[in-house]
Coordinates of N, CA and C in Angstrom, one line a residue:
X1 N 0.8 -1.2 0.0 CA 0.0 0.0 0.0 C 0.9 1.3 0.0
X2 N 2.3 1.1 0.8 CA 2.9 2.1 0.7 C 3.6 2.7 -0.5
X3 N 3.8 1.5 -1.7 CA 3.8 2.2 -2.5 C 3.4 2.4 -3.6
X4 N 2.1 1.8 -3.5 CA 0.9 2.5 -4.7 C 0.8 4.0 -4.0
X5 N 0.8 4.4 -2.7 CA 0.7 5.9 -2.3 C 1.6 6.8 -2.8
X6 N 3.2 6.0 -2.7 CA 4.5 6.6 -3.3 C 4.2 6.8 -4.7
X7 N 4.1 6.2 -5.4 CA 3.6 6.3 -6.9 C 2.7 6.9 -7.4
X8 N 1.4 7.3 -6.6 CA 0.0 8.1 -7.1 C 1.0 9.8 -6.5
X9 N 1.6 10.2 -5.3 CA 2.2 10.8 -5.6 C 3.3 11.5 -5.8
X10 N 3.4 10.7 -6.3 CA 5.0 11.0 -7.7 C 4.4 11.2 -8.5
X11 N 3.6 10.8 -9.0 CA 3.0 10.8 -10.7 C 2.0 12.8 -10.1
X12 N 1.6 12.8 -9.4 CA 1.1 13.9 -9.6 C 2.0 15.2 -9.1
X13 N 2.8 14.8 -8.7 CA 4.0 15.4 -8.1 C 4.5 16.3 -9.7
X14 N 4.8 14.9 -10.7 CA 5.4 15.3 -11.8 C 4.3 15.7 -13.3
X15 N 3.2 15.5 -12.4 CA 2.5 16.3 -13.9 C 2.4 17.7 -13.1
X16 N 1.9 18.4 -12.0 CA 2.3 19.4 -11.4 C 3.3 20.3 -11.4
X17 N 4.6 19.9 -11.7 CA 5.9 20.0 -12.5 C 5.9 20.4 -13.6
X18 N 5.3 19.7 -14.6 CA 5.5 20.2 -15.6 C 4.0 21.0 -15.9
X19 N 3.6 20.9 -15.1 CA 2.4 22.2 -15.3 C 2.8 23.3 -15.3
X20 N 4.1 23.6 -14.1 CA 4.3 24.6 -13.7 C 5.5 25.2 -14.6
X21 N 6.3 24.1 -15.3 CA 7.5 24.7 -16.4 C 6.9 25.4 -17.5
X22 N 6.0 24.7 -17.7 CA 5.0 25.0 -19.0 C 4.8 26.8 -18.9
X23 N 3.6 26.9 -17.8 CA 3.6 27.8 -16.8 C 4.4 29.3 -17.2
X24 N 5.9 29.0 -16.6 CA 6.4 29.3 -16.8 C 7.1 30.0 -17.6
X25 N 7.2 29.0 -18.4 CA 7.6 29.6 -20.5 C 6.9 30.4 -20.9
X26 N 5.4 29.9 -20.9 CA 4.7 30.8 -21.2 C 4.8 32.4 -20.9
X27 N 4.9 32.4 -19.3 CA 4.7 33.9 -18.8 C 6.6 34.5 -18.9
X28 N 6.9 33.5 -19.4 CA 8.7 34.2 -20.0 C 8.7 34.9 -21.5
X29 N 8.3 34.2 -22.0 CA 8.1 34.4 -23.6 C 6.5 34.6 -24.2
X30 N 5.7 34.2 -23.7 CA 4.3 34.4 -24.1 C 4.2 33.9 -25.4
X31 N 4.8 33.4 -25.8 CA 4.4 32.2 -27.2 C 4.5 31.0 -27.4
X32 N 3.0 30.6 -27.7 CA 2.8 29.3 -28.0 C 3.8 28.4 -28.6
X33 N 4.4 28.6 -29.4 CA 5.7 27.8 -30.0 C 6.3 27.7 -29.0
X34 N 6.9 27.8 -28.4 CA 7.7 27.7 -27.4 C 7.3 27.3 -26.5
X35 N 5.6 27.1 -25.8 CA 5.2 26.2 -24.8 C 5.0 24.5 -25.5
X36 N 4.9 24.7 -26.3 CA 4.7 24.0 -27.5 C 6.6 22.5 -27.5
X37 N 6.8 23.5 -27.2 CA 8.5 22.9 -27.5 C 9.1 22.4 -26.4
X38 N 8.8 22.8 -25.3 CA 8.4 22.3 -23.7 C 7.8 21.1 -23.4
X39 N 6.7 21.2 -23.9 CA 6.0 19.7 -24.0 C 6.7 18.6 -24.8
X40 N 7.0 19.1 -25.9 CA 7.6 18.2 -26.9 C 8.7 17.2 -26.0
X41 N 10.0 18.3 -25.6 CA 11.2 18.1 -24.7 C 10.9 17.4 -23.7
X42 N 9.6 17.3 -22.7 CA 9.0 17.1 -21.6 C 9.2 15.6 -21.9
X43 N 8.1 15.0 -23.2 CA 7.7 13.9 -23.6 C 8.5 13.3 -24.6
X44 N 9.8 13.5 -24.9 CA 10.8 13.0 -25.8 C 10.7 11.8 -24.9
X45 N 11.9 12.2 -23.9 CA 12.2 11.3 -23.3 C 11.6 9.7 -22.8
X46 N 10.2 10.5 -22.6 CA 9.3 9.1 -22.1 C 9.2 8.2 -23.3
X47 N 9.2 8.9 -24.5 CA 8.7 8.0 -25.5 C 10.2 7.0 -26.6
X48 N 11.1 7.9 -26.1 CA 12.2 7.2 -26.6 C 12.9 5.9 -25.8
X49 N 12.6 6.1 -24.6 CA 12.9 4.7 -23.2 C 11.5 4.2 -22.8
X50 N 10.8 4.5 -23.2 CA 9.4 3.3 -23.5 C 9.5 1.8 -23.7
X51 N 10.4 1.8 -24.8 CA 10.6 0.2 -25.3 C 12.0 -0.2 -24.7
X52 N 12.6 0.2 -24.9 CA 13.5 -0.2 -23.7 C 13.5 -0.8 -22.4
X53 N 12.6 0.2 -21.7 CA 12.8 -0.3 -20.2 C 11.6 -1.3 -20.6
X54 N 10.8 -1.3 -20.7 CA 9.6 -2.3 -21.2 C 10.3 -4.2 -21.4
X55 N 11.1 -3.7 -22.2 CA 12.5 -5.0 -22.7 C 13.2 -5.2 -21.6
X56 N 13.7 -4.3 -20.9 CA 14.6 -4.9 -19.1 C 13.4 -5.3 -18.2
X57 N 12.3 -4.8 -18.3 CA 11.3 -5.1 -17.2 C 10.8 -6.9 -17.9
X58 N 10.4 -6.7 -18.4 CA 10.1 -8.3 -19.4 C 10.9 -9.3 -19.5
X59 N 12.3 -8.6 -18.9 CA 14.1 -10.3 -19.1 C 14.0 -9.9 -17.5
X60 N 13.7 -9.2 -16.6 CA 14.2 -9.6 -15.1 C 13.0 -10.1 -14.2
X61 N 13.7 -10.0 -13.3 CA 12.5 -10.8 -11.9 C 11.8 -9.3 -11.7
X62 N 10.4 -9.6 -11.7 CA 9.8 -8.6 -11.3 C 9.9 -7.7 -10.0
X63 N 10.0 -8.3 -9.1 CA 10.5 -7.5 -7.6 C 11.7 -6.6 -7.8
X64 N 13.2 -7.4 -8.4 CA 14.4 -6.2 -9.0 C 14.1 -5.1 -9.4
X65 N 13.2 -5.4 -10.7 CA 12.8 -3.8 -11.1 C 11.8 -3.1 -10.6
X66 N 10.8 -3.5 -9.8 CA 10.0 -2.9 -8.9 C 10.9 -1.8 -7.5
X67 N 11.9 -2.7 -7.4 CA 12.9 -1.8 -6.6 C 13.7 -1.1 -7.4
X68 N 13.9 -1.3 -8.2 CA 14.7 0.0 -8.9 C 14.4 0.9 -9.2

């Protein structure tokens, strides 16, 4: 239980985060392109180690990478 709670908040921890970078850019520059490019940068990363870690989670013991 302790860490589905660790997890529900981290996950809102981190869209709150990037709520607030977004946020941010915006009221720095005030254009769309550029909030635009934020998000993009934001969600690179998730979508390029998607298959990856998916492929190390799928060859190890499930508990290993639950602790990692």
């Amino acid at each position: 239980m302790r860490l589905w709670w660790s997890r529900l908040l981290a996950g809102a921890n981190q869209q709150i985060l990037m709520l607030a970078i977004g946020w941010r850019m915006y009221d720095l520059t005030g254009s769309a392109w550029d909030l635009g490019l934020v998000g993009l940068f934001q969600f690179v990363p998730a979508l390029l180690l998607a298959l990856p870690a998916g492929h190390v989670a799928d060859q190890h013991h499930r508990g290993k990478v639950v602790s990692v």
